[in-house]
PDB file of C-alpha atoms in Angstrom:
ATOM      1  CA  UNK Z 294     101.362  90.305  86.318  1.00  0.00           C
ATOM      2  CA  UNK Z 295     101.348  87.005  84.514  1.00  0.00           C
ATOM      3  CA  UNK Z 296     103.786  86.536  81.843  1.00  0.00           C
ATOM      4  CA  UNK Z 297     101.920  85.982  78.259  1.00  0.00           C
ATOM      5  CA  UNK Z 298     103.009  84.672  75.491  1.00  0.00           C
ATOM      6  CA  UNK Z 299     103.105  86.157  72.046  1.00  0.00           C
ATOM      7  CA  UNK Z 300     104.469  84.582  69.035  1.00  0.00           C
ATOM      8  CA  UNK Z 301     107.070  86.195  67.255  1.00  0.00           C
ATOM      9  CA  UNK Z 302     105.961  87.575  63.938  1.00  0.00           C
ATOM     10  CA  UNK Z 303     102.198  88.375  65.045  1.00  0.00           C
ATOM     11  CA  UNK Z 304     100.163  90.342  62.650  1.00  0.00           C
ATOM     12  CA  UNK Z 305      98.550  92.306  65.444  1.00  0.00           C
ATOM     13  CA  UNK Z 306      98.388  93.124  69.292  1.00  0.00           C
ATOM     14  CA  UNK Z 307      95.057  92.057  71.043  1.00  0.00           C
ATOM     15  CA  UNK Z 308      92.953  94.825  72.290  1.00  0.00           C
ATOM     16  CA  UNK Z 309      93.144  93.917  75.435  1.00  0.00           C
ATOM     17  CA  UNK Z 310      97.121  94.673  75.365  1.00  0.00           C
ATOM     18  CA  UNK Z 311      97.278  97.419  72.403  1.00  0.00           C
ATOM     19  CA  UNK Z 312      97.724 100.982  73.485  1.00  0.00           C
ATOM     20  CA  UNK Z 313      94.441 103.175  73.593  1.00  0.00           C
ATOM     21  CA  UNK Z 314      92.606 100.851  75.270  1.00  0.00           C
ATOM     22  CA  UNK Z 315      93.094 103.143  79.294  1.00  0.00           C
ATOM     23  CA  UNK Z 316      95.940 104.157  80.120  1.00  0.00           C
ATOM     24  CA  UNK Z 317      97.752 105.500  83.909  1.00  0.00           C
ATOM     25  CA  UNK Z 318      95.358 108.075  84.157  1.00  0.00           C
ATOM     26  CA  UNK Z 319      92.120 105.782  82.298  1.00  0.00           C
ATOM     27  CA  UNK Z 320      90.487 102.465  83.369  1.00  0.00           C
ATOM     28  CA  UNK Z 321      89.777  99.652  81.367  1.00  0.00           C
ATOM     29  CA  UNK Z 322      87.819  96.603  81.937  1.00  0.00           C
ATOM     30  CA  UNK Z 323      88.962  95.000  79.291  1.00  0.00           C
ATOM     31  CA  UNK Z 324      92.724  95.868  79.344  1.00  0.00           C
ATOM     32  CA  UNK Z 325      95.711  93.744  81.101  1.00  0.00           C
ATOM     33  CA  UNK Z 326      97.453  96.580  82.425  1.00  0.00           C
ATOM     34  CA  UNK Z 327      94.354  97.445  84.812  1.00  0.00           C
ATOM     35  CA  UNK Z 328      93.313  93.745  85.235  1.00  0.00           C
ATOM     36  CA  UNK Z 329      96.627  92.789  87.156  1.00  0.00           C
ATOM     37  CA  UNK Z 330      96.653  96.390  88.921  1.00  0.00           C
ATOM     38  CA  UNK Z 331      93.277  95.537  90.283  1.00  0.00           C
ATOM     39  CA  UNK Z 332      94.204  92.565  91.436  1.00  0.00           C
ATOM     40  CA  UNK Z 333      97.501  93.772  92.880  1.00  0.00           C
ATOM     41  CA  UNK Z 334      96.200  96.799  94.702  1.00  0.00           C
ATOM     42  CA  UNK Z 335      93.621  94.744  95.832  1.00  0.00           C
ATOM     43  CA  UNK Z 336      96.151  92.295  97.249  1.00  0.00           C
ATOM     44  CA  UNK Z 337      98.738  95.045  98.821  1.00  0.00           C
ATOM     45  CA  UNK Z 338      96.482  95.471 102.071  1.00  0.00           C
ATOM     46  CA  UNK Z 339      95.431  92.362 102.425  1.00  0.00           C
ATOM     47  CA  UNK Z 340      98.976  90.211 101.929  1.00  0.00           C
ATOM     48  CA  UNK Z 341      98.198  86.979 103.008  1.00  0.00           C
ATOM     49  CA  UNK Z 342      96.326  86.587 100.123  1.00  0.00           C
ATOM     50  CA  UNK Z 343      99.487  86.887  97.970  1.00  0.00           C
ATOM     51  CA  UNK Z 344     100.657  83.130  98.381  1.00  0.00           C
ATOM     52  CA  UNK Z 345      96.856  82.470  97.058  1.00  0.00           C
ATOM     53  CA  UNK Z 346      97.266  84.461  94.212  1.00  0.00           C
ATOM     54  CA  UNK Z 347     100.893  83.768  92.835  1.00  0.00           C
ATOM     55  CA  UNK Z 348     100.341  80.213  92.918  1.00  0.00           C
ATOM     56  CA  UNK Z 349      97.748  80.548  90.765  1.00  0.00           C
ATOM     57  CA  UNK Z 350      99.518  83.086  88.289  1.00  0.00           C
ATOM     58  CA  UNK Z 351     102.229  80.349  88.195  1.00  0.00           C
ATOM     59  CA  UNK Z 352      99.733  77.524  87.439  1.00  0.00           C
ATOM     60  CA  UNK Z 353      98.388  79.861  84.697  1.00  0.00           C
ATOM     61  CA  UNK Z 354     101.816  80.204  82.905  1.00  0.00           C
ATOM     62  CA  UNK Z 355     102.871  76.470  83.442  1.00  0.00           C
ATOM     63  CA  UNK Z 356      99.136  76.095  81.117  1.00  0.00           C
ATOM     64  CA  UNK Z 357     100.631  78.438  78.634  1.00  0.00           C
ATOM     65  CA  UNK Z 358     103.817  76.597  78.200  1.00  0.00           C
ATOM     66  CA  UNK Z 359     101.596  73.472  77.607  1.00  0.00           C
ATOM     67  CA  UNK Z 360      99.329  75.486  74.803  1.00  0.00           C
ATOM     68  CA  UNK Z 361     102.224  76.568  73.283  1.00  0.00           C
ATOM     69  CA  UNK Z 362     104.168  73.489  72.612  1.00  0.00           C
ATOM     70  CA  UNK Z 363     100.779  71.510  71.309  1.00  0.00           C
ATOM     71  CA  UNK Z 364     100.143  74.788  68.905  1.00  0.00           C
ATOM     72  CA  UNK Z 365     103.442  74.750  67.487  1.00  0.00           C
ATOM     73  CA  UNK Z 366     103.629  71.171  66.826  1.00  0.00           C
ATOM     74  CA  UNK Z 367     100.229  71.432  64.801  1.00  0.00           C
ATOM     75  CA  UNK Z 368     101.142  74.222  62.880  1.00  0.00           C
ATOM     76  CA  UNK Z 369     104.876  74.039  62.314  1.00  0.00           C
ATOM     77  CA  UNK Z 370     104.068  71.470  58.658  1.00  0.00           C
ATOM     78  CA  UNK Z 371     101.400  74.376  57.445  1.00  0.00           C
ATOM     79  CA  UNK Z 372     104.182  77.015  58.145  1.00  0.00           C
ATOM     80  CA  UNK Z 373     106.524  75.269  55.443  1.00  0.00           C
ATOM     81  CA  UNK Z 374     103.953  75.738  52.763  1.00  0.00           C
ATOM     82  CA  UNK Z 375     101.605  78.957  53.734  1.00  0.00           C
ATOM     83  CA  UNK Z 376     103.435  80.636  56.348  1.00  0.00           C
ATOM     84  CA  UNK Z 377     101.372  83.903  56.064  1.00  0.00           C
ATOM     85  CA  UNK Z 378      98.114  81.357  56.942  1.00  0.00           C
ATOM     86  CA  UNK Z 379     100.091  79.793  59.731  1.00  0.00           C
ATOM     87  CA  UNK Z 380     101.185  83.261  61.280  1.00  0.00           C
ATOM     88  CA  UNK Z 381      97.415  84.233  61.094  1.00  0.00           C
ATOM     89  CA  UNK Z 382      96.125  81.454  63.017  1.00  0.00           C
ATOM     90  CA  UNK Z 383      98.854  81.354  65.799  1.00  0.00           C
ATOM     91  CA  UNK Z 384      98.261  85.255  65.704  1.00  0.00           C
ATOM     92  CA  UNK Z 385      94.027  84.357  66.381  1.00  0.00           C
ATOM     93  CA  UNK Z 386      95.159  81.536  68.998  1.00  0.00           C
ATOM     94  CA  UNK Z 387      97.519  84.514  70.763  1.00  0.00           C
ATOM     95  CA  UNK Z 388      94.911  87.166  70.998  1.00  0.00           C
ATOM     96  CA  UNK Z 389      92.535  84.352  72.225  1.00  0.00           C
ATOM     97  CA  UNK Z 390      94.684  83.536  75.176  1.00  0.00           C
ATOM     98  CA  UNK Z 391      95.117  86.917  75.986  1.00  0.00           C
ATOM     99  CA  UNK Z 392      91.661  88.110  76.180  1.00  0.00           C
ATOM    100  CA  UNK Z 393      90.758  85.331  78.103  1.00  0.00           C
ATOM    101  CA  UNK Z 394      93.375  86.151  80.522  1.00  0.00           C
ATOM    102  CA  UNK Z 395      91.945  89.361  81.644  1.00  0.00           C
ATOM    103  CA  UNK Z 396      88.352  87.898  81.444  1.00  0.00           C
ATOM    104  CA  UNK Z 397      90.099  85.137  84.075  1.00  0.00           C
ATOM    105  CA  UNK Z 398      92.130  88.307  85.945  1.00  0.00           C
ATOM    106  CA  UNK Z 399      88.875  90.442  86.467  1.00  0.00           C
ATOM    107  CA  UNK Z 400      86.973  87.328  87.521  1.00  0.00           C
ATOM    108  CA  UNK Z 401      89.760  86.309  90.186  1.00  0.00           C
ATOM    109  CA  UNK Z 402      89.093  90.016  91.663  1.00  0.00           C
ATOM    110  CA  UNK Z 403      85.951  89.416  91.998  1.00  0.00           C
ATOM    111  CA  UNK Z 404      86.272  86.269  93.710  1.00  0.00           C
ATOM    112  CA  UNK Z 405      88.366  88.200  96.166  1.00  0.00           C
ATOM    113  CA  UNK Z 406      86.559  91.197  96.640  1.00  0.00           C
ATOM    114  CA  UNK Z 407      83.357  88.643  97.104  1.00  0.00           C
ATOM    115  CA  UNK Z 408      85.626  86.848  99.828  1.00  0.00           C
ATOM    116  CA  UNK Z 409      87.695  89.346 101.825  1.00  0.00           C
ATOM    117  CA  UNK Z 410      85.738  92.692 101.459  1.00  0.00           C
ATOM    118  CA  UNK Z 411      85.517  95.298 104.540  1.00  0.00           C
ATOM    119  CA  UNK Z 412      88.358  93.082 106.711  1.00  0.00           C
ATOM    120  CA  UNK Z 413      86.225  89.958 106.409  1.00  0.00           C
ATOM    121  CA  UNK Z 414      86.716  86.455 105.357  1.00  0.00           C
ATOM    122  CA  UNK Z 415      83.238  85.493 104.016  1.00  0.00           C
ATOM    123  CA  UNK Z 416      82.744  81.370 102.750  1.00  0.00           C
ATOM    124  CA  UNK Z 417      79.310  79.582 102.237  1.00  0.00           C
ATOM    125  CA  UNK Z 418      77.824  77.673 105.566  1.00  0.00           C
ATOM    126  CA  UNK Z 419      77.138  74.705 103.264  1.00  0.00           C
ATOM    127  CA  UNK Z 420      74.231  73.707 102.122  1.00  0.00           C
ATOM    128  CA  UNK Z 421      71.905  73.579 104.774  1.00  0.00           C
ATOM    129  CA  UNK Z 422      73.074  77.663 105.508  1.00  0.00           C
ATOM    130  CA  UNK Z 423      69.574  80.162 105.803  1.00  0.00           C
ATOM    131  CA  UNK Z 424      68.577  82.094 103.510  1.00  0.00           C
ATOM    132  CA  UNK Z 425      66.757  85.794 104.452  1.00  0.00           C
ATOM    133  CA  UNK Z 426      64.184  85.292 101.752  1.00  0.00           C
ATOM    134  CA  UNK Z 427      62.048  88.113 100.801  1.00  0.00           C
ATOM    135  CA  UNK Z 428      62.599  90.239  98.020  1.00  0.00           C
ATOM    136  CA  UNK Z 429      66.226  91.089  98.772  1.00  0.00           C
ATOM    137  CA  UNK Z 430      66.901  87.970 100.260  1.00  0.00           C
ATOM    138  CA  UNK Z 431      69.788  85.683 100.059  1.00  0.00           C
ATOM    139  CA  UNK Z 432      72.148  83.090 101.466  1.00  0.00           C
ATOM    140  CA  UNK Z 433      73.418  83.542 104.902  1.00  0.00           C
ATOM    141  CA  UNK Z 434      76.994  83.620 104.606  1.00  0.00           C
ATOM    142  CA  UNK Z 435      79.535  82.297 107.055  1.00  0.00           C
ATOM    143  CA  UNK Z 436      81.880  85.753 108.423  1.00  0.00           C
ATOM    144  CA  UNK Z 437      84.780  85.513 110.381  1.00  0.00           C
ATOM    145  CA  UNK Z 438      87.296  88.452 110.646  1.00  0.00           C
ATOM    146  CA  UNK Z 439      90.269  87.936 108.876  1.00  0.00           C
ATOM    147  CA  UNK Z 440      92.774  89.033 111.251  1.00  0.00           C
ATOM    148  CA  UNK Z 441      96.708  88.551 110.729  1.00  0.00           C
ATOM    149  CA  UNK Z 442      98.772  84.887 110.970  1.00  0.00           C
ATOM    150  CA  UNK Z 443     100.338  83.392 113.644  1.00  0.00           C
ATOM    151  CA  UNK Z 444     103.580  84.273 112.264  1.00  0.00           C
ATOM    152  CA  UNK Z 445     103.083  88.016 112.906  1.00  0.00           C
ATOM    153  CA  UNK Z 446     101.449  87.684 116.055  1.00  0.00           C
ATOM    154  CA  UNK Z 447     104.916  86.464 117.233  1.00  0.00           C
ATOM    155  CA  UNK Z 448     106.788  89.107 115.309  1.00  0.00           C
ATOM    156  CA  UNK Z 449     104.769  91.757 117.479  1.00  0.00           C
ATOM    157  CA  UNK Z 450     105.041  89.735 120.724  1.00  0.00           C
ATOM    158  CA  UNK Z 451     109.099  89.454 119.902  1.00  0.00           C
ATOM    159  CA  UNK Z 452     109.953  93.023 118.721  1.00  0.00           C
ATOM    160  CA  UNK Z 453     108.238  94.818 121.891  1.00  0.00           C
ATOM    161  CA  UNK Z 454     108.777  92.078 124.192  1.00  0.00           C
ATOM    162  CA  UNK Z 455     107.599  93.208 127.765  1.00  0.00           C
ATOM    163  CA  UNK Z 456     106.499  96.652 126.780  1.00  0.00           C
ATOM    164  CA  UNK Z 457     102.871  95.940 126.894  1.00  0.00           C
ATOM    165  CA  UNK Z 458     102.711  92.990 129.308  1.00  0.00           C
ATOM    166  CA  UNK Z 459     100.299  93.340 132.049  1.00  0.00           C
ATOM    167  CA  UNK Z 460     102.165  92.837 135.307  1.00  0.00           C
ATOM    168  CA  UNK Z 461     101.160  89.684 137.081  1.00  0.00           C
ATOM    169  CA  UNK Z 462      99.049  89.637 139.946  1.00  0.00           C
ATOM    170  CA  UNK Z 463      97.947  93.236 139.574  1.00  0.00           C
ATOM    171  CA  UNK Z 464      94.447  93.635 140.323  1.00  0.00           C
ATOM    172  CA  UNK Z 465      92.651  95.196 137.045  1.00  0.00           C
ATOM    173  CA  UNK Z 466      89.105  97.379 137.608  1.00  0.00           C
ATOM    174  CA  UNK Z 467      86.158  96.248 135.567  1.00  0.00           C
ATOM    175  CA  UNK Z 468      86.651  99.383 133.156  1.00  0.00           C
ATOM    176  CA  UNK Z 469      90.244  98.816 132.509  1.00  0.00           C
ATOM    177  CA  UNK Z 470      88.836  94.772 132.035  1.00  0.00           C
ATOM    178  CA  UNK Z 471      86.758  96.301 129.098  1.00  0.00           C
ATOM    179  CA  UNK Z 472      89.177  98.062 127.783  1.00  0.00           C
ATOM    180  CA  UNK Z 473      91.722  95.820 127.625  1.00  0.00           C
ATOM    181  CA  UNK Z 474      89.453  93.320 125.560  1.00  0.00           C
ATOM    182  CA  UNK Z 475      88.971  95.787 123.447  1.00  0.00           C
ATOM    183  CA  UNK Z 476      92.419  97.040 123.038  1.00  0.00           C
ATOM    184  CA  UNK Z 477      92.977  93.186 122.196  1.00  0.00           C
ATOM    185  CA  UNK Z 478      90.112  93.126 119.676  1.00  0.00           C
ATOM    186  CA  UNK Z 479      91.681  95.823 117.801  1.00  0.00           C
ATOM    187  CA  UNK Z 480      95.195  94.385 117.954  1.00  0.00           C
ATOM    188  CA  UNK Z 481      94.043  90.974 117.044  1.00  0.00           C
ATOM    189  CA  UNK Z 482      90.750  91.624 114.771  1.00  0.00           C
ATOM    190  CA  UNK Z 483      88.733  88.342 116.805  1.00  0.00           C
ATOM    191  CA  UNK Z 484      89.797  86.937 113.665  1.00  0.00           C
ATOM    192  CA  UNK Z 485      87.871  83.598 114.851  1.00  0.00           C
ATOM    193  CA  UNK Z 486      89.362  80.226 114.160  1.00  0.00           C
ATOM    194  CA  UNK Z 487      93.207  81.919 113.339  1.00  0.00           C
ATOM    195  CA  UNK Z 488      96.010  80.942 115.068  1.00  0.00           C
ATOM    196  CA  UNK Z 489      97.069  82.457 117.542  1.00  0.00           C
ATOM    197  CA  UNK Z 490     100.799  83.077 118.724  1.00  0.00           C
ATOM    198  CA  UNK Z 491     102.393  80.324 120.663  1.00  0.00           C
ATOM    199  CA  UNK Z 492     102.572  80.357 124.490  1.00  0.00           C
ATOM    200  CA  UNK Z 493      99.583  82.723 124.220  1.00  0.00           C
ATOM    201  CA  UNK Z 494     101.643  85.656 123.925  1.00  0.00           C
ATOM    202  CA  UNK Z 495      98.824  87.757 121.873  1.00  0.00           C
ATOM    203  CA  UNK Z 496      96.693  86.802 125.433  1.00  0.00           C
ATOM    204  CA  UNK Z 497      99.440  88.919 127.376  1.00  0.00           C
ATOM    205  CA  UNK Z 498      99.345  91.798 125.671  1.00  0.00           C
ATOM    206  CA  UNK Z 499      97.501  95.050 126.837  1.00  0.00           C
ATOM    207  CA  UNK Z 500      98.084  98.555 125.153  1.00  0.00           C
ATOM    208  CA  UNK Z 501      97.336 101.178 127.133  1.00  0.00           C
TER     209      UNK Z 501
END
């Protein structure tokens, strides 16, 4: 969740935060409670998309800070002499932020979902990319399998170390050929254009 900012003394709570708009057992698409949960579960599977996501949570807050310190200084003269008008604007410019923030939340899922649905990492092929045409046409994406990172790879390769290792210069039939690439599509996803573990130790691997 990213931390928002409310003004002490705030005449009310924006709709998007106030109780009664979903609850645990009700969804909302226009409340903060289910904007960052549908983010988050969204993320939970699919974790190397959380360095993605918290960076921009954090560049979203450091924003806030910056909105906050220019709206104080612009309304801390009319505060002296109408504090009830003061208290209703900062209370407008609070309710503003926040409903924009789960407009922005909802909107970064579905930049996500658009981008890593079904296992997939899917990105434009530029501008020259084909399109299907017809009446349900469209772009031709570029689709590569997502896969996990280098950094895991090596985890696996470490923690069972010559478990799975195919013995050298044992002769393999062509069926247990297929099925070891497959066993090694599974493990590793063909996640095209990943890293792979150094010294090729994903390569070595054969589950059987």
């Amino acid at each position: 969740s990213i931390h928002t900012p409310f003004h002490g003394g705030t005449l009310q709570v924006p709709k998007s935060f106030a109780d009664g708009n979903g609850d645990a057992l009700h969804y909302s698409a226009d409340s903060a409670f289910w904007a960052f949960n549908t983010v988050a579960n969204f993320v939970y599977p699919r974790w190397q998309l959380a360095p993605k996501v918290i960076a921009r949570a954090h560049a979203t807050e450091v924003s806030f800070m910056k909105e906050l310190e220019e709206e104080e200084k612009s309304i801390v003269e009319q505060y002296k002499t109408n504090p009830e008008k003061a208290m209703r604007w900062l209370t407008a410019s609070d309710e503003v932020r926040a409903d924009k923030l789960v407009r922005d939340e909802f909107a970064l899922f579905g930049e996500l979902m658009v981008q890593h649905r079904d296992g997939f990492n899917i990105t434009s092929m530029g501008a020259s990319a084909p399109d299907h045409g017809g009446f349900q046409g469209g772009i031709v994406p570029q689709v590569d399998e997502d896969g996990y990172s280098a950094k895991w790879y090596e985890q696996i390769a470490k923690d069972t170390g010559d478990r799975y290792k195919e013995p050298e210069g044992e002769a393999l039939s062509p069926e247990m050929v297929r099925h070891k690439a497959m066993k090694l599509r599974i493990v590793s996803k063909s996640s095209r254009g990943r890293p792979r573990a150094q010294g090729g130790a994903v390569d070595d691997v054969v589950l059987v």
